[in-house]
Short mmCIF file of C-alpha atoms in Angstrom, two decimals:
data_model
loop_
_atom_site.label_atom_id
_atom_site.label_comp_id
_atom_site.label_asym_id
_atom_site.label_seq_id
_atom_site.Cartn_x
_atom_site.Cartn_y
_atom_site.Cartn_z
CA UNK A 250 94.60 128.41 -126.11
CA UNK A 251 93.28 132.16 -126.08
CA UNK A 252 90.40 133.62 -127.21
CA UNK A 253 91.14 136.49 -129.07
CA UNK A 254 89.45 139.18 -130.68
CA UNK A 255 87.54 139.53 -134.13
CA UNK A 256 88.59 138.11 -137.30
CA UNK A 257 90.47 135.24 -135.33
CA UNK A 258 89.79 131.94 -134.45
CA UNK A 259 88.77 130.47 -130.57
CA UNK A 260 88.87 127.20 -129.59
CA UNK A 261 87.75 126.12 -126.18
CA UNK A 262 84.64 123.58 -124.56
CA UNK A 263 83.37 121.50 -127.32
CA UNK A 264 86.10 122.44 -130.04
CA UNK A 265 86.72 124.92 -132.64
CA UNK A 266 84.90 127.61 -134.27
CA UNK A 267 85.14 130.92 -136.11
CA UNK A 268 85.09 133.85 -133.73
CA UNK A 269 82.36 136.50 -134.54
CA UNK A 270 83.24 139.81 -136.20
CA UNK A 271 82.26 141.26 -132.82
CA UNK A 272 84.42 143.40 -130.31
CA UNK A 273 86.96 141.47 -127.63
CA UNK A 274 85.17 139.80 -124.91
CA UNK A 275 87.08 141.74 -122.26
CA UNK A 276 84.35 144.23 -122.78
CA UNK A 277 81.54 141.69 -122.34
CA UNK A 278 83.29 141.10 -119.06
CA UNK A 279 83.56 144.16 -117.97
CA UNK A 280 79.66 144.74 -118.62
CA UNK A 281 78.82 141.41 -116.51
CA UNK A 282 81.36 142.20 -113.60
CA UNK A 283 79.29 145.67 -113.92
CA UNK A 284 75.64 144.02 -114.15
CA UNK A 285 76.62 141.14 -111.01
CA UNK A 286 77.97 144.54 -109.01
CA UNK A 287 81.38 142.97 -108.33
CA UNK A 288 84.11 145.58 -108.25
CA UNK A 289 87.39 145.18 -110.28
CA UNK A 290 89.36 144.34 -107.13
CA UNK A 291 86.66 141.56 -105.88
CA UNK A 292 86.61 139.91 -109.13
CA UNK A 293 90.21 139.98 -109.17
CA UNK A 294 90.56 138.27 -106.04
CA UNK A 295 88.11 135.54 -106.52
CA UNK A 296 90.23 134.40 -109.74
CA UNK A 297 93.76 134.98 -107.82
CA UNK A 298 94.95 138.02 -110.17
CA UNK A 299 95.80 141.50 -109.89
CA UNK A 300 93.44 144.13 -110.23
CA UNK A 301 95.40 145.46 -113.05
CA UNK A 302 95.26 142.16 -114.77
CA UNK A 303 91.38 142.38 -115.01
CA UNK A 304 91.26 146.04 -116.21
CA UNK A 305 94.11 144.73 -118.94
CA UNK A 306 91.33 141.96 -119.98
CA UNK A 307 88.37 144.39 -119.69
CA UNK A 308 90.26 147.01 -122.00
CA UNK A 309 91.60 144.05 -123.93
CA UNK A 310 94.99 144.72 -123.29
CA UNK A 311 95.96 141.36 -122.73
CA UNK A 312 94.73 138.02 -124.54
CA UNK A 313 92.09 135.73 -122.53
CA UNK A 314 93.16 132.48 -121.77
CA UNK A 315 90.61 129.71 -122.06
CA UNK A 316 91.65 128.64 -118.44
CA UNK A 317 91.18 132.16 -116.99
CA UNK A 318 87.64 132.53 -119.05
CA UNK A 319 86.18 129.70 -117.22
CA UNK A 320 87.32 130.75 -113.86
CA UNK A 321 85.79 134.51 -114.71
CA UNK A 322 82.64 132.89 -115.66
CA UNK A 323 82.54 131.08 -112.39
CA UNK A 324 83.09 134.14 -110.90
CA UNK A 325 80.66 135.90 -112.10
CA UNK A 326 77.82 133.20 -111.81
CA UNK A 327 77.38 132.75 -115.83
CA UNK A 328 79.14 130.64 -118.45
CA UNK A 329 82.03 130.56 -121.08
CA UNK A 330 79.63 131.11 -123.87
CA UNK A 331 77.82 134.39 -122.47
CA UNK A 332 81.28 136.14 -122.03
CA UNK A 333 81.91 135.50 -125.60
CA UNK A 334 78.44 136.65 -126.82
CA UNK A 335 79.80 140.36 -127.33
CA UNK A 336 76.74 141.37 -129.44
CA UNK A 337 76.14 144.94 -128.35
CA UNK A 338 72.54 144.55 -127.14
CA UNK A 339 72.42 143.15 -123.94
CA UNK A 340 70.22 140.02 -125.16
CA UNK A 341 72.45 137.99 -122.66
CA UNK A 342 71.30 139.28 -119.32
CA UNK A 343 68.02 141.37 -119.89
CA UNK A 344 64.20 140.02 -120.79
CA UNK A 345 64.26 141.37 -124.07
CA UNK A 346 62.40 144.33 -122.91
CA UNK A 347 64.78 147.43 -122.79
CA UNK A 348 68.16 147.77 -124.10
CA UNK A 349 69.36 148.10 -120.49
CA UNK A 350 70.82 145.39 -118.13
CA UNK A 351 68.08 144.33 -115.35
CA UNK A 352 69.39 144.44 -111.89
CA UNK A 353 71.45 141.04 -111.01
CA UNK A 354 71.03 138.84 -108.31
CA UNK A 355 73.58 140.47 -105.89
CA UNK A 356 71.20 143.74 -105.98
CA UNK A 357 68.07 142.01 -105.48
CA UNK A 358 66.37 141.39 -102.09
CA UNK A 359 65.09 138.38 -102.26
CA UNK A 360 61.20 138.11 -101.15
CA UNK A 361 60.34 135.06 -100.08
CA UNK A 362 63.16 134.90 -97.44
CA UNK A 363 61.23 135.73 -94.41
CA UNK A 364 62.45 133.91 -91.36
CA UNK A 365 60.00 132.63 -89.27
CA UNK A 366 59.62 133.05 -85.38
CA UNK A 367 61.86 130.33 -83.60
CA UNK A 368 65.22 128.81 -83.11
CA UNK A 369 66.59 127.15 -86.62
CA UNK A 370 65.56 124.18 -87.63
CA UNK A 371 67.27 121.10 -86.17
CA UNK A 372 70.09 119.59 -88.77
CA UNK A 373 68.48 117.93 -91.56
CA UNK A 374 69.71 113.97 -92.40
CA UNK A 375 70.83 113.36 -95.48
CA UNK A 376 67.67 112.91 -98.00
CA UNK A 377 66.26 109.99 -99.49
CA UNK A 378 65.36 109.21 -102.57
CA UNK A 379 64.13 112.56 -104.36
CA UNK A 380 60.42 113.10 -105.66
CA UNK A 381 59.13 109.88 -103.85
CA UNK A 382 56.84 111.92 -101.25
CA UNK A 383 53.15 112.60 -102.16
CA UNK A 384 52.40 116.13 -103.42
CA UNK A 385 48.85 116.05 -102.48
CA UNK A 386 49.53 117.41 -99.47
CA UNK A 387 51.38 120.59 -100.02
CA UNK A 388 48.60 122.61 -101.51
CA UNK A 389 48.48 124.38 -104.70
CA UNK A 390 51.37 124.31 -107.21
CA UNK A 391 51.37 127.38 -108.60
CA UNK A 392 50.76 129.32 -105.12
CA UNK A 393 54.43 130.58 -103.43
CA UNK A 394 54.59 131.81 -100.06
CA UNK A 395 56.84 133.10 -97.92
CA UNK A 396 59.70 130.09 -97.16
CA UNK A 397 59.54 128.48 -93.65
CA UNK A 398 63.38 129.39 -93.14
CA UNK A 399 65.16 130.34 -89.65
CA UNK A 400 66.94 133.79 -89.47
CA UNK A 401 70.51 131.93 -89.70
CA UNK A 402 69.12 129.94 -93.35
CA UNK A 403 67.45 133.12 -94.55
CA UNK A 404 70.70 135.16 -94.23
CA UNK A 405 73.18 132.28 -95.47
CA UNK A 406 70.48 132.18 -98.80
CA UNK A 407 70.65 135.82 -99.30
CA UNK A 408 75.16 135.85 -98.61
CA UNK A 409 74.91 133.29 -100.98
CA UNK A 410 72.92 135.23 -103.61
CA UNK A 411 75.12 138.64 -103.00
CA UNK A 412 78.28 137.16 -102.72
CA UNK A 413 78.44 133.67 -103.69
CA UNK A 414 79.56 130.89 -101.41
CA UNK A 415 82.91 131.56 -101.27
CA UNK A 416 82.80 135.25 -100.49
CA UNK A 417 80.38 134.47 -97.29
CA UNK A 418 81.40 134.18 -94.55
CA UNK A 419 80.46 132.14 -91.23
CA UNK A 420 80.88 136.03 -89.50
CA UNK A 421 79.01 137.86 -92.57
CA UNK A 422 76.16 135.41 -92.21
CA UNK A 423 76.12 136.24 -88.56
CA UNK A 424 75.60 139.45 -88.70
CA UNK A 425 73.11 140.07 -91.61
CA UNK A 426 71.21 137.30 -89.15
CA UNK A 427 71.50 139.55 -86.36
CA UNK A 428 73.40 136.76 -83.93
CA UNK A 429 76.56 136.31 -83.01
CA UNK A 430 79.25 133.31 -84.47
CA UNK A 431 78.98 131.17 -81.84
CA UNK A 432 75.17 131.33 -81.94
CA UNK A 433 75.53 130.57 -85.85
CA UNK A 434 77.80 127.18 -85.53
CA UNK A 435 75.36 126.30 -82.09
CA UNK A 436 72.38 125.36 -84.98
CA UNK A 437 74.96 124.83 -88.27
CA UNK A 438 78.22 123.11 -87.99
CA UNK A 439 79.55 124.67 -91.28
CA UNK A 440 78.75 127.01 -93.95
CA UNK A 441 78.71 123.46 -96.08
CA UNK A 442 76.00 122.38 -94.38
CA UNK A 443 73.79 125.84 -94.81
CA UNK A 444 74.52 124.89 -98.63
CA UNK A 445 73.40 121.54 -98.36
CA UNK A 446 70.64 122.20 -96.51
CA UNK A 447 69.73 125.05 -98.95
CA UNK A 448 69.88 122.64 -102.14
CA UNK A 449 67.95 120.16 -100.51
CA UNK A 450 65.08 122.89 -99.84
CA UNK A 451 65.62 123.62 -103.28
CA UNK A 452 65.23 120.43 -104.82
CA UNK A 453 62.56 119.45 -102.33
CA UNK A 454 59.73 122.37 -103.10
CA UNK A 455 60.36 121.96 -106.79
CA UNK A 456 60.28 118.05 -107.22
CA UNK A 457 56.90 118.06 -105.34
CA UNK A 458 55.26 120.70 -107.46
CA UNK A 459 56.53 119.05 -110.30
CA UNK A 460 55.19 116.00 -109.31
CA UNK A 461 51.73 117.79 -108.68
CA UNK A 462 51.78 119.81 -112.33
CA UNK A 463 52.16 116.09 -113.66
CA UNK A 464 49.73 114.57 -112.08
CA UNK A 465 47.02 116.93 -113.63
CA UNK A 466 48.21 116.34 -117.15
CA UNK A 467 45.41 113.83 -118.97
CA UNK A 468 48.26 112.67 -121.58
CA UNK A 469 51.95 113.37 -122.62
CA UNK A 470 51.82 116.54 -124.03
CA UNK A 471 49.50 117.94 -121.44
CA UNK A 472 51.96 116.73 -118.69
CA UNK A 473 54.95 118.28 -120.30
CA UNK A 474 53.26 121.54 -120.66
CA UNK A 475 51.99 121.66 -116.97
CA UNK A 476 55.75 120.91 -116.08
CA UNK A 477 57.18 123.29 -117.82
CA UNK A 478 54.85 125.70 -116.40
CA UNK A 479 56.21 124.66 -112.81
CA UNK A 480 59.33 125.17 -114.15
CA UNK A 481 59.27 128.38 -114.88
CA UNK A 482 56.97 129.27 -112.15
CA UNK A 483 59.73 127.99 -109.56
CA UNK A 484 62.47 129.10 -111.24
CA UNK A 485 60.58 132.93 -111.20
CA UNK A 486 58.94 132.66 -107.77
CA UNK A 487 62.08 131.01 -106.33
CA UNK A 488 64.62 132.85 -108.61
CA UNK A 489 67.31 133.71 -105.19
CA UNK A 490 66.99 129.08 -104.49
CA UNK A 491 67.18 128.52 -108.19
CA UNK A 492 70.46 130.87 -108.51
CA UNK A 493 71.86 129.27 -106.34
CA UNK A 494 71.25 125.88 -107.68
CA UNK A 495 72.70 126.93 -110.63
CA UNK A 496 75.68 128.46 -109.60
CA UNK A 497 76.96 126.92 -106.23
CA UNK A 498 76.98 122.85 -107.34
CA UNK A 499 81.02 123.38 -108.03
CA UNK A 500 80.60 124.51 -104.10
CA UNK A 501 79.51 121.41 -102.94
CA UNK A 502 81.87 118.69 -101.20
CA UNK A 503 81.81 115.42 -103.93
CA UNK A 504 79.59 113.17 -101.24
CA UNK A 505 77.01 116.28 -101.17
CA UNK A 506 77.68 117.03 -105.11
CA UNK A 507 76.68 113.43 -106.10
CA UNK A 508 73.60 113.29 -103.79
CA UNK A 509 72.19 116.76 -105.23
CA UNK A 510 73.20 115.84 -108.54
CA UNK A 511 71.13 112.67 -108.19
CA UNK A 512 68.17 114.62 -107.27
CA UNK A 513 68.38 117.23 -110.25
CA UNK A 514 68.48 114.56 -112.91
CA UNK A 515 65.41 113.19 -111.16
CA UNK A 516 63.68 116.10 -112.33
CA UNK A 517 65.37 115.89 -115.55
CA UNK A 518 63.87 112.18 -115.88
CA UNK A 519 60.51 112.79 -114.86
CA UNK A 520 60.37 115.79 -117.54
CA UNK A 521 62.17 112.98 -120.48
CA UNK A 522 59.01 110.42 -119.33
CA UNK A 523 56.59 113.17 -119.84
CA UNK A 524 58.37 113.45 -123.70
CA UNK A 525 58.49 109.93 -123.51
CA UNK A 526 54.89 109.66 -122.89
CA UNK A 527 53.91 112.05 -125.56
CA UNK A 528 56.24 110.05 -128.38
CA UNK A 529 53.76 107.29 -128.09
CA UNK A 530 50.53 108.79 -127.82
CA UNK A 531 51.81 110.60 -131.37
CA UNK A 532 51.35 114.07 -130.28
CA UNK A 533 55.65 114.47 -130.63
CA UNK A 534 57.71 113.92 -133.73
CA UNK A 535 61.13 115.12 -132.69
CA UNK A 536 63.87 112.88 -133.60
CA UNK A 537 65.82 114.06 -130.74
CA UNK A 538 63.68 113.90 -127.37
CA UNK A 539 66.23 113.76 -125.14
CA UNK A 540 68.28 116.63 -126.58
CA UNK A 541 64.70 118.57 -126.43
CA UNK A 542 64.23 117.81 -123.24
CA UNK A 543 67.19 118.96 -121.94
CA UNK A 544 67.05 122.33 -124.27
CA UNK A 545 63.61 122.82 -122.18
CA UNK A 546 64.85 122.03 -118.89
CA UNK A 547 68.30 124.79 -119.83
CA UNK A 548 65.28 127.22 -121.40
CA UNK A 549 63.83 127.13 -117.67
CA UNK A 550 66.72 127.31 -115.43
CA UNK A 551 68.36 130.17 -117.29
CA UNK A 552 65.07 132.06 -115.85
CA UNK A 553 67.16 133.63 -112.91
CA UNK A 554 69.76 135.07 -114.86
CA UNK A 555 67.23 137.47 -116.37
CA UNK A 556 64.13 137.55 -115.12
CA UNK A 557 63.32 140.40 -112.22
CA UNK A 558 60.11 139.90 -110.28
CA UNK A 559 58.45 143.70 -110.50
CA UNK A 560 59.61 143.93 -114.39
CA UNK A 561 57.31 144.20 -117.20
CA UNK A 562 56.18 140.23 -117.68
CA UNK A 563 54.57 138.31 -114.34
CA UNK A 564 55.59 134.40 -113.17
CA UNK A 565 52.84 133.40 -114.69
CA UNK A 566 53.04 135.10 -118.14
CA UNK A 567 56.76 133.46 -118.19
CA UNK A 568 55.38 130.58 -117.61
CA UNK A 569 52.55 130.30 -119.77
CA UNK A 570 54.71 131.54 -122.55
CA UNK A 571 57.60 128.89 -122.08
CA UNK A 572 54.93 126.18 -121.62
CA UNK A 573 53.95 127.22 -125.43
CA UNK A 574 57.54 127.26 -126.42
CA UNK A 575 58.04 124.09 -125.51
CA UNK A 576 54.99 122.11 -127.02
CA UNK A 577 56.23 124.11 -129.89
CA UNK A 578 59.51 122.57 -129.87
CA UNK A 579 58.36 119.11 -129.53
CA UNK A 580 55.28 119.11 -131.85
CA UNK A 581 57.04 120.56 -134.68
CA UNK A 582 56.97 117.90 -137.29
CA UNK A 583 60.12 117.26 -139.27
CA UNK A 584 61.87 118.81 -141.43
CA UNK A 585 61.85 117.92 -145.10
CA UNK A 586 65.24 116.99 -146.32
CA UNK A 587 66.76 119.97 -148.62
CA UNK A 588 66.39 119.31 -152.51
CA UNK A 589 69.40 119.41 -154.60
CA UNK A 590 69.68 121.68 -157.80
#
């Protein structure tokens, strides 16, 4: 199967649909690559083709196979659907404040990755059931201070954001941390361990905030509003962790992927539970609460793809707006059936 330019059909993932009357997807591939800060040769290396092939794809001189589209999407930390969105306004990348694409993670310095004094943290044992720890001792869930990271872990997170997991090496992490490669291996057995610890840190920080926000709600809809606020605040203030969580699940070894996936499902179930309570309270009228819950969660998890700290919108403003969006989605009364004639 191939993805063709305007006027022809496309077939991928969920099935067949008509292609929009728009430029070939190669143009969007090029825009995405430039916005991510990846060179043409680097993209070619990541997807296992020649630089000439990538150039031909971007200039529309060769057809784009669905399997290759998916490979390109993975390499650019995006989705096939976004690469097929060839609208000229750049809405796949920016916050709507201008026609220009904002800086992507490869061009931003993670603001909270300040190493703490002392040696690297000890290796972490496998986490237990997620979200069972008390949230009351952590402080204000709306407050985001620097993360307690050792220099190696801070360097690993920065490297994963800049180049992706597969683009980072223990040598590049050591160089960024300012220590020797043997020094890194003395504290961390592998790059995979660094990724697992990063994702454990991500889910731990997100889950306690979500639980604390939920406890403040006096009814189901209030819980939903507060939990969406917590999700949006996390995915803007902690965009570097959220970005890695969204883009590097595929890089986990199977046993680690299953465990982290269970923690991610637990977060979704917490939101679903609040929605169920809102339905029981009579405040929600959606016929598809599970679909609505996933739409709300996806709305928040996509924030690192476009939100820019220091831009025109603050995390607090985005969180407030997203909470309103979620309530509007859930509380909207069912549409009346269309009348014939």
